[in-house]
């Protein structure tokens, strides 16, 4: 006799570790702090509204109606890119499930051999050779994986992000593999929009002043002053940022790598990911394939007694909301400071049935793993999951 | 208790262990898995068979991530529409992922399930590993 259970369908995003906020039932994914993002939206929408209200009627009549039309298109593109950058999954790598984490621990221990008591175990690093360059893959103690090349752990979102660029508070999200091109297009289009509004503000003031005098003009269109101020300060920051990212793209580097000086040329270290051709680098970054999200936010959590296979549901891309990022904000450091390896993990890992290639444990049975490991495990703590193994 | 009871009812074989095929980064950041044959599978599977599976997967992922005329075209067109076109259209990568899911299902049915193994689609592991679950072999009477 089993009790009838009425279970609510739980989607995987509700159980994802990390410090993200989700909206629209998992379709939208952002960082926790969104205050600066709202400021970005306010500044862009506010300035553009003033432009449409004060300048556009005059310019449409006296110059050309194409001016406001183009401004609208540009504004919509900017907002689309902003929202796309802010709401999409930047390329978060899901944390390792307990079995995988234990497997990696076993491999690490096999590689380290016997560490004398009292001595710190060597740092967990894997070396891979990419394009005749040795690249070090670091182990992430939070996600319990060896980070792929170019991935980094964002301490604000508490996730490992693939091709991590930086965490942008203006956008309220990390910038990584999946949303870098939207971020770049946002800065580029915002630069154009800012220059456009600034230029036509000046034109408008000049044209009107010729007729009515400078002071009268300012009295009739007070919004102009505000717009010019905002545009002036925005110009310096956003245009500079666009230039900086154009430089990075042409070299196929990330902001993270640039800050750390990973490929600065010291010790003959060169960027192994660059095609050594500016056009090719730009094409790869901006026109490369659209990578899918590997998070599967909207998939349903499997029930405990269901089969191990859940259907693969490609996680939906975020609503293409416009994204505006003013990237003048100080770049947030992303390096995750490693904790010391917990000895408990090593001890309990031996008890699991994860096998080791080299030396199978001389002991008797290994307790079988729980039959149905949850796929997107809510438990990031390998210790608690492993200790829950039951003997059958 | 209820869980154990239903487990026996369904006669599902217990999981003996899992092997994780890691990514091969020697060609860069493209999705590629190591073709080294794990020793845990020696008793269950041909080395050839395994290598063929992984190689096919690698080829499929390479096809998905290929930088070429078609991917550039897709990117440019999408940009012109402010990426709204992806609301109605599937990206090339997603199409290939469906192919990969079909391929893995096929392989499981034809080759891996009869040998008491199960391939897990790497997308469910964040494209980090190919997880192969080894089930207890009750027929032969010895586990592991």
Short mmCIF file of C-alpha atoms in Angstrom, two decimals:
data_model
loop_
_atom_site.label_atom_id
_atom_site.label_comp_id
_atom_site.label_asym_id
_atom_site.label_seq_id
_atom_site.Cartn_x
_atom_site.Cartn_y
_atom_site.Cartn_z
CA UNK A 1 0.00 0.00 0.00
CA UNK A 2 1.58 3.22 -1.00
CA UNK A 3 0.22 6.54 0.08
CA UNK A 4 -1.04 8.73 -2.70
CA UNK A 5 1.36 11.59 -3.08
CA UNK A 6 0.41 14.77 -4.80
CA UNK A 7 3.68 16.17 -5.96
CA UNK A 8 4.11 19.49 -7.62
CA UNK A 9 6.18 19.35 -10.76
CA UNK A 10 9.52 20.82 -9.89
CA UNK A 11 11.65 22.24 -12.62
CA UNK A 12 15.41 21.88 -12.52
CA UNK A 13 16.09 25.59 -12.15
CA UNK A 14 14.51 25.51 -8.72
CA UNK A 15 17.20 23.13 -7.54
CA UNK A 16 20.23 24.64 -9.24
CA UNK A 17 23.03 25.58 -6.88
CA UNK A 18 24.67 28.92 -7.30
CA UNK A 19 23.52 32.42 -6.58
CA UNK A 20 21.40 33.16 -9.62
CA UNK A 21 17.85 34.40 -9.70
CA UNK A 22 15.43 32.92 -12.16
CA UNK A 23 12.28 34.42 -13.60
CA UNK A 24 9.50 33.36 -15.92
CA UNK A 25 9.69 29.77 -14.72
CA UNK A 26 13.35 29.37 -15.55
CA UNK A 27 13.44 31.19 -18.86
CA UNK A 28 15.32 34.16 -17.45
CA UNK A 29 18.56 33.83 -15.53
CA UNK A 30 20.34 36.67 -13.81
CA UNK A 31 22.67 37.44 -10.95
CA UNK A 32 21.29 38.29 -7.55
CA UNK A 33 22.14 41.97 -7.42
CA UNK A 34 20.11 43.72 -10.07
CA UNK A 35 20.16 47.27 -8.83
CA UNK A 36 22.75 48.54 -11.28
CA UNK A 37 20.96 46.78 -14.12
CA UNK A 38 17.80 48.72 -13.33
CA UNK A 39 19.88 51.88 -13.35
CA UNK A 40 21.19 50.99 -16.80
CA UNK A 41 17.67 50.44 -18.09
CA UNK A 42 16.50 53.68 -16.54
CA UNK A 43 19.32 55.72 -18.01
CA UNK A 44 18.86 54.36 -21.51
CA UNK A 45 15.10 54.51 -21.56
CA UNK A 46 15.04 57.86 -19.83
CA UNK A 47 17.51 59.50 -22.18
CA UNK A 48 15.82 58.07 -25.24
CA UNK A 49 12.39 59.17 -24.06
CA UNK A 50 13.68 62.70 -23.62
CA UNK A 51 15.18 62.54 -27.09
CA UNK A 52 11.94 61.37 -28.64
CA UNK A 53 9.94 63.93 -26.73
CA UNK A 54 12.06 67.03 -27.21
CA UNK A 55 14.34 66.68 -30.19
CA UNK A 56 12.60 64.34 -32.54
CA UNK A 57 9.52 66.41 -33.37
CA UNK A 58 11.69 69.36 -34.32
CA UNK A 59 14.25 67.35 -36.26
CA UNK A 60 11.63 65.31 -38.08
CA UNK A 61 10.05 68.48 -39.40
CA UNK A 62 13.12 70.58 -40.00
CA UNK A 63 15.60 67.96 -41.13
CA UNK A 64 14.24 64.56 -41.96
CA UNK A 65 11.74 62.08 -40.57
CA UNK A 66 14.34 59.38 -41.00
CA UNK A 67 16.16 60.68 -37.95
CA UNK A 68 13.66 59.56 -35.33
CA UNK A 69 12.95 56.36 -37.26
CA UNK A 70 16.58 55.37 -37.18
CA UNK A 71 16.78 56.37 -33.54
CA UNK A 72 13.88 54.06 -32.72
CA UNK A 73 15.47 51.15 -34.55
CA UNK A 74 18.77 51.72 -32.83
CA UNK A 75 17.08 52.04 -29.45
CA UNK A 76 15.20 48.77 -29.98
CA UNK A 77 18.39 47.00 -30.99
CA UNK A 78 20.20 48.30 -27.92
CA UNK A 79 17.42 47.13 -25.62
CA UNK A 80 17.27 43.75 -27.38
CA UNK A 81 20.98 43.21 -26.86
CA UNK A 82 20.85 44.37 -23.25
CA UNK A 83 18.05 42.05 -22.31
CA UNK A 84 19.61 39.21 -24.24
CA UNK A 85 22.89 39.63 -22.36
CA UNK A 86 21.19 40.03 -19.01
CA UNK A 87 18.67 37.26 -19.25
CA UNK A 88 20.61 34.46 -20.89
CA UNK A 89 22.76 31.77 -19.42
CA UNK A 90 26.34 33.00 -19.88
CA UNK A 91 27.65 29.45 -20.25
CA UNK A 92 27.39 28.12 -16.73
CA UNK A 93 28.95 24.71 -16.20
CA UNK A 94 26.82 22.47 -14.02
CA UNK A 95 28.51 21.12 -10.93
CA UNK A 96 29.72 17.57 -10.84
CA UNK A 97 27.30 15.00 -9.52
CA UNK A 98 28.54 12.99 -6.52
CA UNK A 99 29.72 10.02 -8.56
CA UNK A 100 31.65 12.15 -10.95
CA UNK A 101 33.17 14.16 -8.11
CA UNK A 102 34.24 10.98 -6.36
CA UNK A 103 35.70 9.61 -9.58
CA UNK A 104 37.79 12.73 -10.03
CA UNK A 105 38.93 12.56 -6.40
CA UNK A 106 40.11 9.02 -6.96
CA UNK A 107 42.05 10.05 -10.03
CA UNK A 108 43.65 12.92 -8.17
CA UNK A 109 44.71 10.67 -5.33
CA UNK A 110 46.12 8.16 -7.72
CA UNK A 111 48.13 10.88 -9.36
CA UNK A 112 49.38 12.34 -6.09
CA UNK A 113 50.48 9.10 -4.59
CA UNK A 114 51.23 9.08 -0.89
CA UNK A 115 51.50 12.45 0.73
CA UNK A 116 53.41 12.30 4.00
CA UNK A 117 51.31 13.28 6.98
CA UNK A 118 51.47 16.96 7.85
CA UNK A 119 52.35 17.97 4.34
CA UNK A 120 49.96 19.84 2.15
CA UNK A 121 48.88 17.87 -0.89
CA UNK A 122 50.06 19.36 -4.18
CA UNK A 123 47.73 21.82 -5.92
CA UNK A 124 45.17 20.20 -8.13
CA UNK A 125 46.23 21.05 -11.62
CA UNK A 126 45.99 19.20 -14.91
CA UNK A 127 48.24 20.14 -17.78
CA UNK A 128 46.97 19.95 -21.32
CA UNK A 129 48.76 20.88 -24.47
CA UNK A 130 46.81 23.09 -26.81
CA UNK A 131 48.46 24.30 -29.95
CA UNK A 132 51.96 23.70 -28.60
CA UNK A 133 51.18 25.58 -25.46
CA UNK A 134 50.86 24.05 -22.01
CA UNK A 135 47.61 25.20 -20.45
CA UNK A 136 46.94 24.51 -16.79
CA UNK A 137 43.46 23.39 -15.85
CA UNK A 138 42.64 24.26 -12.29
CA UNK A 139 40.34 22.27 -10.03
CA UNK A 140 37.27 24.08 -8.75
CA UNK A 141 36.56 23.15 -5.15
CA UNK A 142 33.02 24.47 -5.32
CA UNK A 143 31.93 22.78 -8.50
CA UNK A 144 34.22 19.78 -8.00
CA UNK A 145 35.43 19.75 -11.57
CA UNK A 146 38.59 20.54 -13.41
CA UNK A 147 37.66 23.72 -15.20
CA UNK A 148 37.86 23.53 -18.99
CA UNK A 149 40.34 25.92 -20.59
CA UNK A 150 39.15 29.52 -20.44
CA UNK A 151 36.49 28.74 -17.87
CA UNK A 152 36.55 30.52 -14.55
CA UNK A 153 34.53 30.56 -11.37
CA UNK A 154 32.50 33.68 -10.72
CA UNK A 155 32.40 34.35 -7.01
CA UNK A 156 29.35 36.58 -7.31
CA UNK A 157 27.18 34.07 -9.10
CA UNK A 158 28.99 31.11 -7.54
CA UNK A 159 29.19 29.27 -10.84
CA UNK A 160 31.92 28.14 -13.17
CA UNK A 161 31.35 29.90 -16.47
CA UNK A 162 32.77 28.75 -19.78
CA UNK A 163 34.99 31.27 -21.59
CA UNK A 164 34.49 33.60 -18.65
CA UNK A 165 34.97 37.23 -19.60
CA UNK A 166 33.87 39.17 -16.54
CA UNK A 167 30.89 39.75 -14.29
CA UNK A 168 29.15 42.91 -15.37
CA UNK A 169 26.97 44.59 -12.73
CA UNK A 170 25.55 46.96 -15.36
CA UNK A 171 24.03 44.00 -17.10
CA UNK A 172 23.33 42.11 -13.91
CA UNK A 173 24.92 38.93 -15.21
CA UNK A 174 28.20 37.25 -16.04
CA UNK A 175 29.55 37.64 -19.55
CA UNK A 176 30.72 34.32 -20.90
CA UNK A 177 30.76 32.13 -23.94
CA UNK A 178 27.07 32.24 -24.68
CA UNK A 179 26.34 35.92 -24.25
CA UNK A 180 29.63 37.61 -25.11
CA UNK A 181 28.57 38.55 -28.61
CA UNK A 182 25.33 40.08 -27.32
CA UNK A 183 27.32 42.01 -24.77
CA UNK A 184 29.69 43.30 -27.43
CA UNK A 185 26.85 44.25 -29.76
CA UNK A 186 25.22 46.00 -26.85
CA UNK A 187 28.26 48.15 -26.14
CA UNK A 188 28.71 48.82 -29.83
CA UNK A 189 25.11 49.78 -30.48
CA UNK A 190 24.96 51.81 -27.28
CA UNK A 191 28.04 53.72 -28.42
CA UNK A 192 26.34 54.44 -31.71
CA UNK A 193 23.12 55.44 -29.99
CA UNK A 194 24.97 57.73 -27.59
CA UNK A 195 26.92 59.38 -30.39
CA UNK A 196 23.74 59.68 -32.43
CA UNK A 197 21.75 61.33 -29.66
CA UNK A 198 24.65 63.56 -28.68
CA UNK A 199 25.21 64.70 -32.25
CA UNK A 200 21.58 65.43 -32.94
CA UNK A 201 21.20 67.19 -29.64
CA UNK A 202 23.92 69.57 -30.72
CA UNK A 203 22.40 69.95 -34.17
CA UNK A 204 19.02 70.63 -32.66
CA UNK A 205 20.32 73.22 -30.22
CA UNK A 206 22.28 74.96 -32.94
CA UNK A 207 19.38 74.99 -35.36
CA UNK A 208 16.92 76.24 -32.81
CA UNK A 209 19.31 78.83 -31.40
CA UNK A 210 19.74 80.35 -34.82
CA UNK A 211 16.00 81.00 -34.83
CA UNK A 212 15.21 81.78 -31.26
CA UNK A 213 18.42 82.27 -29.37
CA UNK A 214 20.32 79.94 -27.13
CA UNK A 215 18.60 80.61 -23.81
CA UNK A 216 15.12 80.34 -25.26
CA UNK A 217 16.04 77.03 -26.80
CA UNK A 218 17.12 75.66 -23.50
CA UNK A 219 13.91 76.88 -21.91
CA UNK A 220 11.77 75.21 -24.57
CA UNK A 221 13.60 71.90 -24.46
CA UNK A 222 15.01 71.43 -20.97
CA UNK A 223 15.50 67.76 -21.63
CA UNK A 224 18.34 68.53 -23.96
CA UNK A 225 20.62 69.55 -21.13
CA UNK A 226 20.03 66.32 -19.30
CA UNK A 227 20.55 64.26 -22.44
CA UNK A 228 23.78 66.00 -23.29
CA UNK A 229 25.09 65.42 -19.79
CA UNK A 230 24.24 61.74 -19.78
CA UNK A 231 25.55 61.21 -23.28
CA UNK A 232 28.76 63.03 -22.57
CA UNK A 233 29.70 60.85 -19.64
CA UNK A 234 28.39 57.71 -21.27
CA UNK A 235 30.40 58.36 -24.40
CA UNK A 236 33.74 58.24 -22.69
CA UNK A 237 33.03 55.04 -20.86
CA UNK A 238 31.04 53.05 -23.40
CA UNK A 239 33.04 54.01 -26.45
CA UNK A 240 36.22 53.20 -24.57
CA UNK A 241 34.82 49.87 -23.54
CA UNK A 242 33.74 49.04 -27.07
CA UNK A 243 37.22 49.82 -28.28
CA UNK A 244 38.73 47.62 -25.59
CA UNK A 245 36.50 44.68 -26.44
CA UNK A 246 37.14 45.14 -30.15
CA UNK A 247 40.81 44.80 -29.33
CA UNK A 248 40.16 41.68 -27.26
CA UNK A 249 38.04 40.11 -29.97
CA UNK A 250 40.64 40.70 -32.62
CA UNK A 251 43.10 38.80 -30.45
CA UNK A 252 40.55 36.21 -29.31
CA UNK A 253 41.19 36.95 -25.66
CA UNK A 254 38.89 37.35 -22.73
CA UNK A 255 38.93 40.22 -20.26
CA UNK A 256 39.84 37.71 -17.59
CA UNK A 257 42.91 36.55 -19.52
CA UNK A 258 43.87 40.12 -20.29
CA UNK A 259 43.73 41.15 -16.66
CA UNK A 260 45.70 38.16 -15.51
CA UNK A 261 48.18 38.61 -18.31
CA UNK A 262 47.82 34.99 -19.32
CA UNK A 263 49.03 35.54 -22.87
CA UNK A 264 51.08 38.66 -22.36
CA UNK A 265 54.07 37.21 -24.13
CA UNK A 266 56.21 36.66 -21.10
CA UNK A 267 58.21 33.44 -21.28
CA UNK A 268 57.16 33.09 -24.92
CA UNK A 269 53.62 32.34 -23.85
CA UNK A 270 51.21 32.94 -26.67
CA UNK A 271 47.46 32.71 -26.94
CA UNK A 272 46.79 29.18 -28.20
CA UNK A 273 43.20 30.00 -29.09
CA UNK A 274 43.95 32.80 -31.50
CA UNK A 275 43.80 32.05 -35.19
CA UNK A 276 46.54 34.65 -35.70
CA UNK A 277 44.22 36.38 -38.11
CA UNK A 278 42.08 39.30 -36.99
CA UNK A 279 39.20 38.56 -39.35
CA UNK A 280 39.08 34.92 -38.35
CA UNK A 281 39.15 35.81 -34.67
CA UNK A 282 36.32 38.29 -35.09
CA UNK A 283 34.29 35.82 -37.10
CA UNK A 284 34.71 33.12 -34.52
CA UNK A 285 33.70 35.26 -31.59
CA UNK A 286 30.88 37.17 -33.24
CA UNK A 287 29.56 34.81 -35.88
CA UNK A 288 30.43 31.47 -34.40
CA UNK A 289 27.82 28.82 -33.65
CA UNK A 290 25.20 29.66 -31.04
CA UNK A 291 26.13 27.42 -28.13
CA UNK A 292 23.23 25.82 -26.31
CA UNK A 293 22.82 26.10 -22.58
CA UNK A 294 23.86 22.93 -20.80
CA UNK A 295 21.88 23.81 -17.71
CA UNK A 296 18.46 22.57 -18.78
CA UNK A 297 16.67 24.98 -16.50
CA UNK A 298 13.18 24.12 -17.62
CA UNK A 299 13.48 20.36 -17.54
CA UNK A 300 11.44 18.59 -14.89
CA UNK A 301 13.20 17.15 -11.90
CA UNK A 302 12.96 13.38 -11.98
CA UNK A 303 10.95 11.82 -9.20
CA UNK A 304 13.00 9.74 -6.81
CA UNK A 305 11.87 6.36 -8.08
CA UNK A 306 11.80 7.19 -11.77
CA UNK A 307 14.31 6.01 -14.31
CA UNK A 308 17.71 7.52 -14.57
CA UNK A 309 17.08 8.79 -18.06
CA UNK A 310 15.22 12.03 -18.38
CA UNK A 311 14.40 13.42 -21.75
CA UNK A 312 16.75 16.01 -22.95
CA UNK A 313 15.00 19.30 -23.24
CA UNK A 314 17.16 21.93 -24.82
CA UNK A 315 16.95 24.77 -22.41
CA UNK A 316 15.21 27.69 -23.94
CA UNK A 317 17.20 30.69 -24.80
CA UNK A 318 16.21 33.76 -22.94
CA UNK A 319 13.71 36.24 -24.22
CA UNK A 320 15.65 38.57 -26.45
CA UNK A 321 15.22 41.56 -24.29
CA UNK A 322 17.44 44.44 -25.16
CA UNK A 323 20.51 44.62 -23.15
CA UNK A 324 22.38 47.69 -22.32
CA UNK A 325 25.58 47.37 -20.53
CA UNK A 326 27.61 50.23 -19.47
CA UNK A 327 30.78 48.54 -18.65
CA UNK A 328 32.45 51.30 -16.76
CA UNK A 329 31.88 49.41 -13.56
CA UNK A 330 34.96 48.01 -11.91
CA UNK A 331 35.53 44.48 -13.07
CA UNK A 332 34.70 41.98 -10.42
CA UNK A 333 37.47 39.55 -9.63
CA UNK A 334 36.38 36.09 -10.51
CA UNK A 335 39.04 33.87 -9.06
CA UNK A 336 37.67 31.43 -6.61
CA UNK A 337 39.95 30.95 -3.67
CA UNK A 338 40.37 27.24 -3.20
CA UNK A 339 39.69 25.70 0.16
CA UNK A 340 41.98 23.02 1.35
CA UNK A 341 40.81 19.64 0.16
CA UNK A 342 38.57 18.16 2.76
CA UNK A 343 39.98 14.88 3.97
CA UNK A 344 36.44 13.60 4.49
CA UNK A 345 35.85 13.49 0.77
CA UNK A 346 38.87 11.27 0.29
CA UNK A 347 37.83 8.97 3.08
CA UNK A 348 34.23 8.63 2.02
CA UNK A 349 35.19 8.39 -1.61
CA UNK A 350 36.89 5.11 -0.88
CA UNK A 351 33.65 3.70 0.36
CA UNK A 352 31.73 4.45 -2.81
CA UNK A 353 31.60 2.09 -5.67
CA UNK A 354 33.46 4.46 -7.91
CA UNK A 355 36.18 2.37 -9.31
CA UNK A 356 39.76 3.20 -9.77
CA UNK A 357 41.46 2.09 -12.91
CA UNK A 358 44.83 1.40 -11.47
CA UNK A 359 44.31 -0.39 -8.21
CA UNK A 360 40.94 -1.89 -7.54
CA UNK A 361 40.31 -1.83 -3.83
CA UNK A 362 41.35 -5.09 -2.31
CA UNK A 363 38.30 -4.94 -0.08
CA UNK A 364 35.15 -6.91 -0.63
CA UNK A 365 31.98 -5.43 -2.01
CA UNK A 366 31.65 -1.85 -2.82
CA UNK A 367 28.23 -0.66 -1.82
CA UNK A 368 26.26 -0.01 -4.98
CA UNK A 369 25.40 3.56 -5.67
CA UNK A 370 21.82 4.69 -5.30
CA UNK A 371 20.05 3.30 -8.31
CA UNK A 372 18.73 6.57 -9.51
CA UNK A 373 21.11 9.44 -9.15
CA UNK A 374 19.30 12.72 -9.73
CA UNK A 375 20.54 14.25 -12.91
CA UNK A 376 20.78 17.88 -12.01
CA UNK A 377 21.78 17.26 -8.47
CA UNK A 378 20.67 19.83 -5.98
CA UNK A 379 23.31 18.53 -3.64
CA UNK A 380 26.63 20.04 -4.25
CA UNK A 381 28.05 18.60 -1.11
CA UNK A 382 29.66 15.37 -2.17
CA UNK A 383 30.13 14.33 1.42
CA UNK A 384 26.45 14.29 2.31
CA UNK A 385 25.46 12.57 -0.91
CA UNK A 386 28.08 9.90 -0.63
CA UNK A 387 27.31 9.23 3.00
CA UNK A 388 23.72 8.56 2.02
CA UNK A 389 24.68 5.41 0.15
CA UNK A 390 22.66 2.55 1.38
CA UNK A 391 23.82 -1.01 1.47
CA UNK A 392 21.55 -3.30 -0.45
CA UNK B 1 11.45 0.67 2.46
CA UNK B 2 8.95 1.48 -0.23
CA UNK B 3 11.78 2.15 -2.62
CA UNK B 4 13.45 -1.21 -2.11
CA UNK B 5 10.15 -2.96 -2.50
CA UNK B 6 9.37 -1.33 -5.82
CA UNK B 7 12.92 -1.91 -7.01
CA UNK B 8 12.60 -5.62 -6.63
CA UNK B 9 9.24 -5.48 -8.31
CA UNK B 10 10.74 -3.89 -11.41
CA UNK B 11 13.73 -6.21 -11.45
CA UNK B 12 15.99 -3.35 -12.37
CA UNK B 13 19.67 -4.27 -12.25
CA UNK B 14 21.71 -2.48 -9.65
CA UNK B 15 24.35 -0.03 -10.72
CA UNK B 16 27.76 -1.53 -10.22
CA UNK B 17 29.91 1.44 -11.10
CA UNK B 18 30.31 4.34 -13.48
CA UNK B 19 33.06 5.32 -15.85
CA UNK B 20 33.54 8.91 -16.89
CA UNK B 21 35.16 9.61 -20.24
CA UNK B 22 36.83 12.98 -19.92
CA UNK B 23 37.16 15.75 -22.42
CA UNK B 24 40.14 15.91 -24.73
CA UNK B 25 41.38 19.51 -24.89
CA UNK B 26 44.38 18.89 -27.12
CA UNK B 27 42.62 20.51 -30.06
CA UNK B 28 41.47 23.50 -28.10
CA UNK B 29 38.15 24.27 -26.53
CA UNK B 30 36.03 22.32 -29.04
CA UNK B 31 33.92 19.53 -27.62
CA UNK B 32 35.90 16.34 -28.00
CA UNK B 33 36.16 13.29 -25.78
CA UNK B 34 39.12 11.05 -25.10
CA UNK B 35 39.10 7.80 -27.02
CA UNK B 36 41.25 5.95 -24.52
CA UNK B 37 39.51 2.70 -23.65
CA UNK B 38 38.85 2.48 -19.90
CA UNK B 39 39.94 -0.76 -18.30
CA UNK B 40 36.64 -1.15 -16.42
CA UNK B 41 34.88 -1.89 -19.68
CA UNK B 42 37.33 -4.51 -20.86
CA UNK B 43 35.15 -7.38 -19.78
CA UNK B 44 32.03 -5.96 -21.36
CA UNK B 45 32.88 -4.19 -24.56
CA UNK B 46 35.15 -4.27 -27.58
CA UNK B 47 37.78 -1.61 -27.71
CA UNK B 48 36.88 -1.03 -31.34
CA UNK B 49 33.22 -0.55 -30.59
CA UNK B 50 33.94 1.95 -27.87
CA UNK B 51 36.36 3.93 -29.98
CA UNK B 52 33.90 4.03 -32.82
CA UNK B 53 31.17 5.38 -30.57
CA UNK B 54 33.35 8.10 -29.12
CA UNK B 55 34.81 8.99 -32.48
CA UNK B 56 31.36 9.37 -34.00
CA UNK B 57 30.32 11.56 -31.10
CA UNK B 58 33.42 13.68 -31.59
CA UNK B 59 32.66 14.05 -35.26
CA UNK B 60 29.10 15.08 -34.53
CA UNK B 61 30.19 17.72 -32.05
CA UNK B 62 32.78 18.97 -34.52
CA UNK B 63 30.01 19.33 -37.05
CA UNK B 64 27.96 21.32 -34.58
CA UNK B 65 30.81 23.69 -33.75
CA UNK B 66 32.24 23.99 -37.24
CA UNK B 67 33.28 27.50 -38.18
CA UNK B 68 32.45 27.97 -41.78
CA UNK B 69 30.27 29.70 -44.30
CA UNK B 70 27.00 28.37 -42.97
CA UNK B 71 27.67 29.23 -39.34
CA UNK B 72 28.80 32.73 -40.29
CA UNK B 73 25.70 33.19 -42.38
CA UNK B 74 23.49 32.03 -39.55
CA UNK B 75 25.27 34.39 -37.18
CA UNK B 76 24.99 37.41 -39.45
CA UNK B 77 21.36 36.82 -40.31
CA UNK B 78 20.50 36.36 -36.68
CA UNK B 79 22.31 39.57 -35.78
CA UNK B 80 20.36 41.51 -38.38
CA UNK B 81 17.12 40.39 -36.78
CA UNK B 82 18.44 41.21 -33.29
CA UNK B 83 18.48 37.45 -32.66
CA UNK B 84 14.70 37.28 -32.62
CA UNK B 85 14.91 34.70 -35.39
CA UNK B 86 15.99 32.13 -32.82
CA UNK B 87 12.55 32.36 -31.26
CA UNK B 88 11.12 30.53 -34.25
CA UNK B 89 14.10 28.71 -35.64
CA UNK B 90 16.37 26.09 -34.19
CA UNK B 91 20.06 26.82 -34.24
CA UNK B 92 22.38 24.55 -36.17
CA UNK B 93 23.92 23.39 -32.92
CA UNK B 94 20.56 22.37 -31.50
CA UNK B 95 19.79 20.38 -34.63
CA UNK B 96 23.04 18.46 -34.27
CA UNK B 97 22.37 17.90 -30.57
CA UNK B 98 19.14 16.16 -31.51
CA UNK B 99 21.11 14.01 -33.93
CA UNK B 100 23.50 13.15 -31.14
CA UNK B 101 20.67 12.24 -28.78
CA UNK B 102 19.25 9.92 -31.45
CA UNK B 103 22.65 8.37 -32.04
CA UNK B 104 23.19 7.69 -28.35
CA UNK B 105 19.74 6.18 -28.04
CA UNK B 106 20.52 3.92 -30.98
CA UNK B 107 23.87 2.88 -29.58
CA UNK B 108 22.32 2.13 -26.21
CA UNK B 109 19.64 -0.04 -27.77
CA UNK B 110 21.88 -1.94 -30.11
CA UNK B 111 25.19 -2.27 -28.36
CA UNK B 112 25.34 -1.03 -24.80
CA UNK B 113 22.13 -2.20 -23.21
CA UNK B 114 22.64 -5.85 -24.25
CA UNK B 115 26.00 -5.68 -22.49
CA UNK B 116 24.61 -4.19 -19.30
CA UNK B 117 25.91 -0.72 -20.00
CA UNK B 118 24.27 2.66 -20.42
CA UNK B 119 25.63 5.70 -22.21
CA UNK B 120 24.50 9.02 -20.86
CA UNK B 121 24.21 11.93 -23.26
CA UNK B 122 27.08 14.34 -22.40
CA UNK B 123 24.69 17.29 -22.60
CA UNK B 124 23.15 16.06 -19.39
CA UNK B 125 26.54 16.37 -17.73
CA UNK B 126 27.31 19.82 -19.05
CA UNK B 127 29.31 18.45 -22.01
CA UNK B 128 32.03 17.58 -19.52
CA UNK B 129 32.03 13.79 -19.53
CA UNK B 130 30.51 10.81 -21.26
CA UNK B 131 29.13 8.80 -18.38
CA UNK B 132 28.91 5.07 -18.87
CA UNK B 133 26.94 3.23 -16.20
CA UNK B 134 27.93 -0.37 -15.63
CA UNK B 135 25.12 -2.50 -14.32
CA UNK B 136 25.53 -5.63 -12.29
CA UNK B 137 25.60 -8.62 -14.56
CA UNK B 138 23.08 -10.91 -12.93
CA UNK B 139 23.01 -13.40 -15.78
CA UNK B 140 26.60 -14.34 -15.45
CA UNK B 141 26.25 -14.32 -11.73
CA UNK B 142 29.16 -12.15 -10.84
CA UNK B 143 29.07 -8.48 -10.21
CA UNK B 144 31.87 -6.22 -11.37
#
